[in-house]
Tab-separated table of C-alpha atoms in Angstrom:
chain	number	residue	atom	x	y	z
S	438	UNK	CA	-2.150	2.515	31.455
S	439	UNK	CA	0.971	3.749	29.551
S	440	UNK	CA	0.640	2.965	25.945
S	441	UNK	CA	3.713	3.477	23.567
S	442	UNK	CA	3.336	3.395	19.729
S	443	UNK	CA	6.426	2.817	17.869
S	444	UNK	CA	6.074	4.226	14.373
S	445	UNK	CA	4.841	7.538	13.587
S	446	UNK	CA	3.133	6.738	10.224
S	447	UNK	CA	-0.387	6.149	8.985
S	448	UNK	CA	-0.972	3.201	11.164
S	449	UNK	CA	0.673	4.601	14.375
S	450	UNK	CA	-1.053	7.874	13.946
S	451	UNK	CA	-4.489	6.105	13.838
S	452	UNK	CA	-3.802	4.010	16.823
S	453	UNK	CA	-2.990	7.135	18.863
S	454	UNK	CA	-5.984	9.110	17.497
S	455	UNK	CA	-8.502	6.299	17.933
S	456	UNK	CA	-7.340	5.244	21.386
S	457	UNK	CA	-7.431	8.902	22.587
S	458	UNK	CA	-10.868	9.254	21.336
S	459	UNK	CA	-12.107	6.379	23.418
S	460	UNK	CA	-9.927	6.571	26.370
S	461	UNK	CA	-9.137	10.078	27.497
S	462	UNK	CA	-7.476	8.664	30.664
S	463	UNK	CA	-4.579	6.622	28.834
S	464	UNK	CA	-1.168	7.813	28.699
S	465	UNK	CA	-0.111	7.790	24.947
S	466	UNK	CA	3.361	8.213	23.512
S	467	UNK	CA	4.053	8.220	19.870
S	468	UNK	CA	7.735	7.471	18.717
S	469	UNK	CA	8.823	8.155	15.273
S	470	UNK	CA	12.243	7.962	13.698
S	471	UNK	CA	11.431	10.890	11.134
S	472	UNK	CA	11.611	14.307	11.979
S	473	UNK	CA	7.990	15.106	10.575
S	474	UNK	CA	4.642	14.676	12.252
S	475	UNK	CA	2.753	11.773	10.807
S	476	UNK	CA	1.673	12.202	7.235
S	477	UNK	CA	-0.009	10.308	4.440
S	478	UNK	CA	2.379	8.591	2.001
S	479	UNK	CA	0.408	8.146	-1.133
S	480	UNK	CA	0.845	11.796	-2.385
S	481	UNK	CA	4.613	11.334	-2.212
S	482	UNK	CA	4.660	9.540	-5.623
S	483	UNK	CA	1.734	11.616	-6.894
S	484	UNK	CA	0.853	15.104	-5.945
S	485	UNK	CA	3.996	16.082	-4.127
S	486	UNK	CA	6.495	14.694	-6.654
S	487	UNK	CA	4.557	16.449	-9.538
S	488	UNK	CA	4.423	19.718	-7.412
S	489	UNK	CA	0.669	19.762	-7.332
S	490	UNK	CA	0.969	19.649	-3.659
S	491	UNK	CA	3.370	21.442	-1.401
S	492	UNK	CA	3.114	18.876	1.387
S	493	UNK	CA	1.414	15.564	2.131
S	494	UNK	CA	-1.845	15.593	4.243
S	495	UNK	CA	-0.978	15.700	7.924
S	496	UNK	CA	-2.490	12.989	10.169
S	497	UNK	CA	-1.555	14.271	13.637
S	498	UNK	CA	0.136	17.611	13.655
S	499	UNK	CA	2.272	18.738	16.735
S	500	UNK	CA	-0.568	21.127	17.682
S	501	UNK	CA	-3.161	18.361	17.547
S	502	UNK	CA	-1.066	16.006	19.397
S	503	UNK	CA	-0.506	18.604	22.187
S	504	UNK	CA	-4.285	19.359	22.424
S	505	UNK	CA	-5.087	15.670	22.539
S	506	UNK	CA	-2.363	15.136	25.253
S	507	UNK	CA	-0.493	12.698	23.109
S	508	UNK	CA	3.188	12.774	23.742
S	509	UNK	CA	5.429	12.747	20.664
S	510	UNK	CA	9.001	11.782	20.455
S	511	UNK	CA	10.470	12.208	16.842
S	512	UNK	CA	13.889	11.627	15.434
S	513	UNK	CA	14.119	8.643	17.902
S	514	UNK	CA	14.637	4.967	17.146
S	515	UNK	CA	13.785	2.127	19.373
S	516	UNK	CA	16.747	0.031	19.625
S	517	UNK	CA	15.473	-2.851	21.766
S	518	UNK	CA	12.421	-4.174	23.553
S	519	UNK	CA	12.646	-5.765	27.034
S	520	UNK	CA	9.362	-7.689	27.294
S	521	UNK	CA	10.247	-8.929	30.739
S	522	UNK	CA	10.530	-5.411	32.256
S	523	UNK	CA	8.368	-3.651	29.662
S	524	UNK	CA	11.042	-1.266	28.672
S	525	UNK	CA	12.205	0.252	25.548
S	526	UNK	CA	15.720	1.333	24.956
S	527	UNK	CA	16.001	4.382	22.782
S	528	UNK	CA	18.715	5.674	20.240
S	529	UNK	CA	19.301	8.754	22.454
S	530	UNK	CA	20.450	6.526	25.278
S	531	UNK	CA	17.017	6.939	27.270
S	532	UNK	CA	14.356	4.352	28.121
S	533	UNK	CA	10.664	4.323	27.949
S	534	UNK	CA	8.374	2.080	30.079
S	535	UNK	CA	5.072	0.639	28.735
S	536	UNK	CA	2.045	-1.318	30.009
S	537	UNK	CA	0.831	-1.772	26.315
S	538	UNK	CA	3.130	-1.576	23.205
S	539	UNK	CA	2.146	-1.068	19.538
S	540	UNK	CA	4.630	-1.900	16.662
S	541	UNK	CA	3.649	0.281	13.754
S	542	UNK	CA	7.275	0.256	12.264
S	543	UNK	CA	6.186	-0.071	8.633
S	544	UNK	CA	9.051	-0.856	6.157
S	545	UNK	CA	12.015	0.570	4.167
S	546	UNK	CA	12.618	0.805	0.497
S	547	UNK	CA	14.176	-2.515	-0.721
S	548	UNK	CA	17.649	-2.214	-2.172
S	549	UNK	CA	19.164	-4.808	-4.460
S	550	UNK	CA	22.765	-5.978	-3.862
S	551	UNK	CA	24.314	-4.098	-6.739
S	552	UNK	CA	27.667	-2.194	-6.490
S	553	UNK	CA	27.246	1.459	-6.348
S	554	UNK	CA	23.550	1.213	-5.196
S	555	UNK	CA	24.147	3.911	-2.447
S	556	UNK	CA	25.752	6.419	-4.755
S	557	UNK	CA	24.320	10.011	-4.428
S	558	UNK	CA	22.694	9.947	-7.827
S	559	UNK	CA	20.573	6.920	-6.738
S	560	UNK	CA	17.226	7.459	-4.970
S	561	UNK	CA	14.587	5.614	-3.351
S	562	UNK	CA	11.027	6.871	-2.481
S	563	UNK	CA	9.581	6.005	0.988
S	564	UNK	CA	9.767	9.043	3.079
S	565	UNK	CA	8.943	12.798	2.832
S	566	UNK	CA	12.592	13.661	2.725
S	567	UNK	CA	13.003	11.078	-0.210
S	568	UNK	CA	10.212	12.850	-2.059
S	569	UNK	CA	11.634	16.291	-1.619
S	570	UNK	CA	15.045	15.185	-2.712
S	571	UNK	CA	13.680	13.393	-5.668
S	572	UNK	CA	11.444	16.260	-6.738
S	573	UNK	CA	14.326	18.594	-6.955
S	574	UNK	CA	16.122	16.216	-9.451
S	575	UNK	CA	13.047	15.936	-11.805
S	576	UNK	CA	13.705	18.361	-14.622
S	577	UNK	CA	12.846	18.497	-18.270
S	578	UNK	CA	15.336	17.101	-20.657
S	579	UNK	CA	17.129	15.231	-17.989
S	580	UNK	CA	17.531	11.243	-18.269
S	581	UNK	CA	16.048	8.879	-15.531
S	582	UNK	CA	16.312	5.217	-15.034
S	583	UNK	CA	13.703	3.533	-12.842
S	584	UNK	CA	14.609	0.115	-11.464
S	585	UNK	CA	11.421	-1.862	-11.042
S	586	UNK	CA	8.059	-1.964	-12.727
S	587	UNK	CA	5.813	-2.020	-9.769
S	588	UNK	CA	3.414	0.659	-8.622
S	589	UNK	CA	5.919	3.118	-7.137
S	590	UNK	CA	8.268	2.679	-10.023
S	591	UNK	CA	5.432	3.411	-12.536
S	592	UNK	CA	4.060	6.396	-10.693
S	593	UNK	CA	7.696	7.947	-10.603
S	594	UNK	CA	8.025	7.164	-14.296
S	595	UNK	CA	4.891	8.588	-15.213
S	596	UNK	CA	5.426	11.847	-13.154
S	597	UNK	CA	8.863	12.193	-14.653
S	598	UNK	CA	7.718	11.595	-18.162
S	599	UNK	CA	5.008	14.342	-17.741
S	600	UNK	CA	7.600	16.815	-16.523
S	601	UNK	CA	9.557	16.295	-19.828
S	602	UNK	CA	12.284	13.722	-18.695
S	603	UNK	CA	13.706	10.859	-20.695
S	604	UNK	CA	12.695	7.700	-18.772
S	605	UNK	CA	13.689	4.176	-18.861
S	606	UNK	CA	12.111	1.489	-16.930
S	607	UNK	CA	13.927	-1.719	-16.203
S	608	UNK	CA	11.770	-4.641	-14.850
S	609	UNK	CA	13.516	-7.929	-13.732
S	610	UNK	CA	10.302	-10.035	-14.508
S	611	UNK	CA	8.468	-10.781	-17.524
S	612	UNK	CA	5.531	-8.249	-16.800
S	613	UNK	CA	4.659	-5.130	-14.919
S	614	UNK	CA	3.119	-5.232	-11.466
S	615	UNK	CA	3.134	-9.030	-11.551
S	616	UNK	CA	2.501	-9.587	-7.800
S	617	UNK	CA	-0.694	-7.687	-7.793
S	618	UNK	CA	-2.631	-7.676	-11.043
S	619	UNK	CA	-3.170	-10.483	-13.645
S	620	UNK	CA	-1.524	-10.558	-17.063
S	621	UNK	CA	-3.997	-8.619	-18.990
S	622	UNK	CA	-3.649	-5.571	-16.659
S	623	UNK	CA	0.212	-5.927	-17.008
S	624	UNK	CA	-0.164	-5.701	-20.748
S	625	UNK	CA	-2.313	-2.666	-20.413
S	626	UNK	CA	0.122	-0.896	-18.290
S	627	UNK	CA	2.907	-1.737	-20.580
S	628	UNK	CA	1.044	-0.527	-23.644
S	629	UNK	CA	0.137	2.683	-21.827
S	630	UNK	CA	3.740	3.512	-20.737
S	631	UNK	CA	5.076	2.666	-24.227
S	632	UNK	CA	2.430	4.879	-25.716
S	633	UNK	CA	3.497	7.699	-23.489
S	634	UNK	CA	7.114	7.435	-24.605
S	635	UNK	CA	8.723	5.401	-21.654
S	636	UNK	CA	11.346	2.877	-22.595
S	637	UNK	CA	10.143	-0.234	-20.807
S	638	UNK	CA	12.497	-3.164	-20.773
S	639	UNK	CA	11.315	-6.463	-19.289
S	640	UNK	CA	13.451	-9.305	-18.164
S	641	UNK	CA	16.070	-6.805	-17.540
S	642	UNK	CA	18.767	-6.319	-15.001
S	643	UNK	CA	21.507	-3.863	-13.679
S	644	UNK	CA	24.743	-5.403	-12.663
S	645	UNK	CA	26.593	-2.212	-11.323
S	646	UNK	CA	26.149	1.582	-10.913
S	647	UNK	CA	29.016	3.946	-11.023
S	648	UNK	CA	29.601	7.641	-10.869
S	649	UNK	CA	30.907	9.630	-13.946
S	650	UNK	CA	33.300	12.688	-13.814
S	651	UNK	CA	30.414	14.907	-15.289
S	652	UNK	CA	27.986	14.253	-12.264
S	653	UNK	CA	25.918	11.515	-13.962
S	654	UNK	CA	25.547	7.921	-13.095
S	655	UNK	CA	26.292	4.979	-15.249
S	656	UNK	CA	24.431	1.871	-15.058
S	657	UNK	CA	25.592	-1.577	-16.614
S	658	UNK	CA	22.341	-3.001	-17.825
S	659	UNK	CA	21.478	-6.192	-19.698
S	660	UNK	CA	21.895	-4.407	-22.941
S	661	UNK	CA	24.860	-2.066	-22.407
S	662	UNK	CA	26.359	0.697	-20.131
S	663	UNK	CA	24.070	3.713	-20.154
S	664	UNK	CA	24.374	7.068	-18.611
S	665	UNK	CA	21.594	8.665	-16.605
S	666	UNK	CA	21.121	11.985	-14.502
S	667	UNK	CA	19.586	9.909	-11.754
S	668	UNK	CA	18.350	6.401	-10.877
S	669	UNK	CA	15.126	5.654	-8.852
S	670	UNK	CA	15.029	2.185	-7.081
S	671	UNK	CA	11.412	1.013	-6.685
S	672	UNK	CA	11.576	-2.774	-6.253
S	673	UNK	CA	9.462	-2.961	-3.217
S	674	UNK	CA	9.178	-2.634	0.520
S	675	UNK	CA	11.209	-4.542	3.200
S	676	UNK	CA	9.056	-4.701	6.504
S	677	UNK	CA	10.748	-3.441	9.604
S	678	UNK	CA	10.475	-6.493	11.644
S	679	UNK	CA	13.869	-6.557	13.487
S	680	UNK	CA	12.626	-5.114	16.825
S	681	UNK	CA	9.900	-7.790	16.841
S	682	UNK	CA	12.313	-10.589	15.869
S	683	UNK	CA	14.933	-9.547	18.409
S	684	UNK	CA	12.638	-9.647	21.328
S	685	UNK	CA	11.032	-13.113	20.286
S	686	UNK	CA	7.928	-12.387	18.694
S	687	UNK	CA	6.761	-14.511	15.742
S	688	UNK	CA	7.705	-13.184	12.336
S	689	UNK	CA	6.823	-14.638	8.955
S	690	UNK	CA	6.680	-12.094	6.179
S	691	UNK	CA	5.632	-9.671	8.838
S	692	UNK	CA	4.785	-9.737	12.492
S	693	UNK	CA	2.029	-12.412	13.094
S	694	UNK	CA	-0.959	-10.896	14.591
S	695	UNK	CA	-4.597	-11.933	15.240
S	696	UNK	CA	-7.613	-10.092	14.031
S	697	UNK	CA	-7.267	-7.493	16.833
S	698	UNK	CA	-3.588	-6.999	16.076
S	699	UNK	CA	-2.313	-8.895	19.041
S	700	UNK	CA	1.079	-10.593	18.865
S	701	UNK	CA	1.807	-13.715	20.923
S	702	UNK	CA	2.588	-11.362	23.692
S	703	UNK	CA	-0.729	-10.179	25.178
S	704	UNK	CA	0.741	-6.649	25.930
S	705	UNK	CA	2.269	-6.220	22.412
S	706	UNK	CA	0.273	-5.314	19.423
S	707	UNK	CA	1.216	-4.378	15.737
S	708	UNK	CA	-0.447	-2.655	12.806
S	709	UNK	CA	0.160	-1.495	9.192
S	710	UNK	CA	2.503	-2.776	6.589
S	711	UNK	CA	4.666	-4.692	9.017
S	712	UNK	CA	1.905	-7.145	9.940
S	713	UNK	CA	0.857	-10.572	8.800
S	714	UNK	CA	-2.849	-10.728	9.554
S	715	UNK	CA	-5.732	-13.140	9.130
S	716	UNK	CA	-7.991	-12.640	6.137
S	717	UNK	CA	-11.547	-12.307	7.609
S	718	UNK	CA	-13.310	-10.049	4.987
S	719	UNK	CA	-16.293	-11.276	3.152
S	720	UNK	CA	-15.364	-13.749	0.476
S	721	UNK	CA	-11.702	-14.322	1.609
S	722	UNK	CA	-10.239	-17.782	1.533
S	723	UNK	CA	-10.719	-19.440	4.978
S	724	UNK	CA	-7.765	-19.574	7.299
S	725	UNK	CA	-5.563	-17.469	4.975
S	726	UNK	CA	-3.130	-14.811	5.937
S	727	UNK	CA	-1.653	-11.588	4.164
S	728	UNK	CA	0.686	-8.789	4.512
S	729	UNK	CA	-0.931	-5.753	2.920
S	730	UNK	CA	0.934	-2.664	1.826
S	731	UNK	CA	-1.595	0.013	1.402
S	732	UNK	CA	-2.982	3.226	2.741
S	733	UNK	CA	-6.265	1.889	3.631
S	734	UNK	CA	-5.136	-1.167	5.503
S	735	UNK	CA	-2.631	0.979	7.556
S	736	UNK	CA	-5.509	3.363	8.513
S	737	UNK	CA	-8.145	0.505	9.101
S	738	UNK	CA	-5.827	-1.808	11.085
S	739	UNK	CA	-4.636	1.294	13.120
S	740	UNK	CA	-8.101	1.973	14.167
S	741	UNK	CA	-8.876	-1.531	14.791
S	742	UNK	CA	-5.733	-1.830	17.196
S	743	UNK	CA	-6.787	1.513	18.788
S	744	UNK	CA	-10.309	0.052	19.437
S	745	UNK	CA	-8.795	-3.095	20.783
S	746	UNK	CA	-6.659	-1.203	23.328
S	747	UNK	CA	-9.698	0.553	24.495
S	748	UNK	CA	-11.557	-2.779	25.143
S	749	UNK	CA	-13.818	-2.411	22.192
S	750	UNK	CA	-15.340	-5.086	20.010
S	751	UNK	CA	-13.854	-6.054	16.699
S	752	UNK	CA	-15.552	-4.605	13.620
S	753	UNK	CA	-15.671	-6.569	10.308
S	754	UNK	CA	-12.531	-6.403	8.288
S	755	UNK	CA	-12.685	-4.208	5.106
S	756	UNK	CA	-11.986	-5.770	1.757
S	757	UNK	CA	-8.396	-4.736	0.504
S	758	UNK	CA	-8.303	-1.778	-1.744
S	759	UNK	CA	-5.624	0.368	-3.387
S	760	UNK	CA	-5.203	2.738	-5.979
S	761	UNK	CA	-2.627	4.082	-8.487
S	762	UNK	CA	-2.593	7.235	-10.514
S	763	UNK	CA	-0.537	7.450	-13.714
S	764	UNK	CA	-1.083	9.933	-16.464
S	765	UNK	CA	-4.843	10.302	-17.019
S	766	UNK	CA	-5.402	6.842	-15.462
S	767	UNK	CA	-6.909	6.062	-12.120
S	768	UNK	CA	-6.521	2.371	-11.377
S	769	UNK	CA	-8.177	0.719	-8.318
S	770	UNK	CA	-7.893	-2.729	-7.091
S	771	UNK	CA	-10.564	-4.243	-4.770
S	772	UNK	CA	-9.878	-7.776	-3.278
S	773	UNK	CA	-6.934	-9.850	-4.134
S	774	UNK	CA	-6.753	-10.610	-7.976
S	775	UNK	CA	-5.795	-14.028	-9.171
S	776	UNK	CA	-4.267	-15.488	-12.364
S	777	UNK	CA	-6.685	-18.428	-11.799
S	778	UNK	CA	-9.843	-16.573	-11.495
S	779	UNK	CA	-12.535	-16.442	-14.240
S	780	UNK	CA	-12.545	-12.644	-15.464
S	781	UNK	CA	-15.330	-10.629	-17.089
S	782	UNK	CA	-14.622	-7.431	-18.695
S	783	UNK	CA	-16.846	-4.333	-18.837
S	784	UNK	CA	-15.632	-1.217	-20.833
S	785	UNK	CA	-12.677	-0.764	-23.259
S	786	UNK	CA	-9.027	-1.047	-22.599
S	787	UNK	CA	-8.433	1.073	-25.684
S	788	UNK	CA	-10.486	3.826	-24.251
S	789	UNK	CA	-8.667	3.423	-20.878
S	790	UNK	CA	-11.934	2.901	-19.199
S	791	UNK	CA	-12.801	-0.678	-18.166
S	792	UNK	CA	-13.421	-2.949	-15.399
S	793	UNK	CA	-12.321	-6.634	-14.739
S	794	UNK	CA	-14.580	-8.547	-12.504
S	795	UNK	CA	-12.865	-11.893	-11.233
S	796	UNK	CA	-14.894	-14.773	-10.087
S	797	UNK	CA	-13.562	-17.572	-7.877
S	798	UNK	CA	-15.860	-20.566	-7.268
S	799	UNK	CA	-18.662	-18.543	-8.718
S	800	UNK	CA	-18.120	-15.741	-6.212
S	801	UNK	CA	-17.150	-12.241	-7.082
S	802	UNK	CA	-13.723	-12.093	-5.439
S	803	UNK	CA	-11.793	-9.129	-7.027
S	804	UNK	CA	-12.353	-6.135	-9.136
S	805	UNK	CA	-9.753	-4.030	-11.060
S	806	UNK	CA	-11.146	-0.698	-12.365
S	807	UNK	CA	-9.572	1.688	-14.703
S	808	UNK	CA	-11.219	5.126	-14.700
S	809	UNK	CA	-14.405	3.458	-13.530
S	810	UNK	CA	-14.675	4.359	-9.820
S	811	UNK	CA	-18.303	4.192	-9.780
S	812	UNK	CA	-18.364	0.414	-10.887
S	813	UNK	CA	-15.861	-0.427	-8.403
S	814	UNK	CA	-17.858	1.267	-5.499
S	815	UNK	CA	-20.914	-0.780	-6.560
S	816	UNK	CA	-18.790	-3.984	-6.764
S	817	UNK	CA	-17.757	-3.465	-3.181
S	818	UNK	CA	-21.302	-3.431	-1.964
S	819	UNK	CA	-21.949	-6.603	-3.884
S	820	UNK	CA	-19.019	-8.424	-2.531
S	821	UNK	CA	-19.935	-7.475	1.000
S	822	UNK	CA	-23.475	-8.585	0.439
S	823	UNK	CA	-22.327	-11.763	-1.255
S	824	UNK	CA	-24.359	-10.958	-4.469
S	825	UNK	CA	-23.424	-9.976	-7.950
S	826	UNK	CA	-24.933	-9.512	-11.477
S	827	UNK	CA	-24.275	-12.404	-13.951
S	828	UNK	CA	-21.088	-12.318	-16.134
S	829	UNK	CA	-23.487	-11.555	-19.089
S	830	UNK	CA	-25.022	-8.439	-17.386
S	831	UNK	CA	-21.536	-7.274	-16.317
S	832	UNK	CA	-20.137	-7.281	-19.782
S	833	UNK	CA	-23.255	-5.663	-21.261
S	834	UNK	CA	-22.691	-1.980	-21.663
S	835	UNK	CA	-26.552	-1.429	-21.927
S	836	UNK	CA	-27.188	-3.098	-18.490
S	837	UNK	CA	-27.433	-0.475	-15.710
S	838	UNK	CA	-25.238	-1.857	-12.893
S	839	UNK	CA	-26.639	0.685	-10.485
S	840	UNK	CA	-30.297	-0.823	-10.988
S	841	UNK	CA	-29.203	-4.343	-10.231
S	842	UNK	CA	-31.262	-6.125	-7.665
S	843	UNK	CA	-31.101	-9.919	-7.104
S	844	UNK	CA	-34.255	-11.740	-7.705
S	845	UNK	CA	-35.906	-13.316	-4.671
S	846	UNK	CA	-35.988	-16.721	-6.538
S	847	UNK	CA	-32.278	-16.582	-7.011
S	848	UNK	CA	-31.197	-15.061	-3.709
S	849	UNK	CA	-27.700	-16.418	-2.555
S	850	UNK	CA	-27.642	-19.362	-0.354
S	851	UNK	CA	-25.746	-19.423	2.811
S	852	UNK	CA	-22.100	-18.501	1.850
S	853	UNK	CA	-23.219	-15.765	-0.593
S	854	UNK	CA	-22.741	-17.512	-3.903
S	855	UNK	CA	-25.095	-15.924	-6.533
S	856	UNK	CA	-25.961	-17.132	-10.012
S	857	UNK	CA	-23.486	-19.863	-9.922
S	858	UNK	CA	-24.779	-21.338	-13.140
S	859	UNK	CA	-24.229	-18.290	-15.013
S	860	UNK	CA	-20.336	-18.944	-15.121
S	861	UNK	CA	-20.861	-21.950	-17.451
S	862	UNK	CA	-21.633	-19.326	-20.276
């Protein structure tokens, strides 16, 4: 069986590694558009950008691929998919046949339609080459403008500020990270960055960017024309769905797949940031779907697709999880937070150590932890088991969460709801 994986990132590498571990007889070819062997992306905006790390962790080195008999084709882009003849046409003029195909094409940095957005002084952060180019421009005393108050934008802003740069963040919405956390967390992030000396401007905009004769870039903002040494655009990710669309696969905010990663074509699978998948984890809304942009989803879905290609049974879907490191803060999110959920706080925002436990229909549905990794780990166990301490216990600093055990008389009924009446208080 000839298996071709398009996309040499987190998901693609894990498909290749998993399939090879289960099926030594399968022919595997991994195709990637970058020059680098597969690597992990989280360190690009963290350790690599701050120079704590020299390079990101490698997922499948060239020597490992060779030893595992995984063929690699780097600096190659797939231009078209011929589903009838099961043939890929490549950017170097060649072709590549397949029996099974995996699309792990990820995404690219989203760019706003602003004049001057492609000038040399404007950067994005998606690839290793992006990170190296940006890292070389981070210097004490220089001025940086970050467009976008999401996770990438804030991590870049924090790293630049700690390196001694003057940093301005312009966010088009009325709060930071509005797509992924509730307002109280957005307020915490805003206060934190303001306290660190970042100039954060909400409800802002940039209408044009131009180059100056001194080598800097000028931005026409909602307030005035300002001069910066560099601009970083961090307004989100655009999933690379063109290949799938052009060959007739179903696409709706990502390539539509089932729990096994299968598309409507039984011989084509997809994994990672580019997929729109069913939500089947414990406590998820029935029949709901989501496109996740996270390290852990890319890994888990890559493993799931590798197992599916090997004919293995589906394992339980893990609860969505991601993290962000900014200054001395490690923020983790478990589940899908909601602005409509009932929220219980443990710890202190002022001390930069707190947890927000969110309840939907009396069920623990999401947890946001700031410098409280232990509590989040416990919460993940509870969510998987369909149990949870009461809101009163969660908010009580004297209550030992690690000692929590549900009473036999209040064991959760079928469906996993625990202590539903406690929410009234």
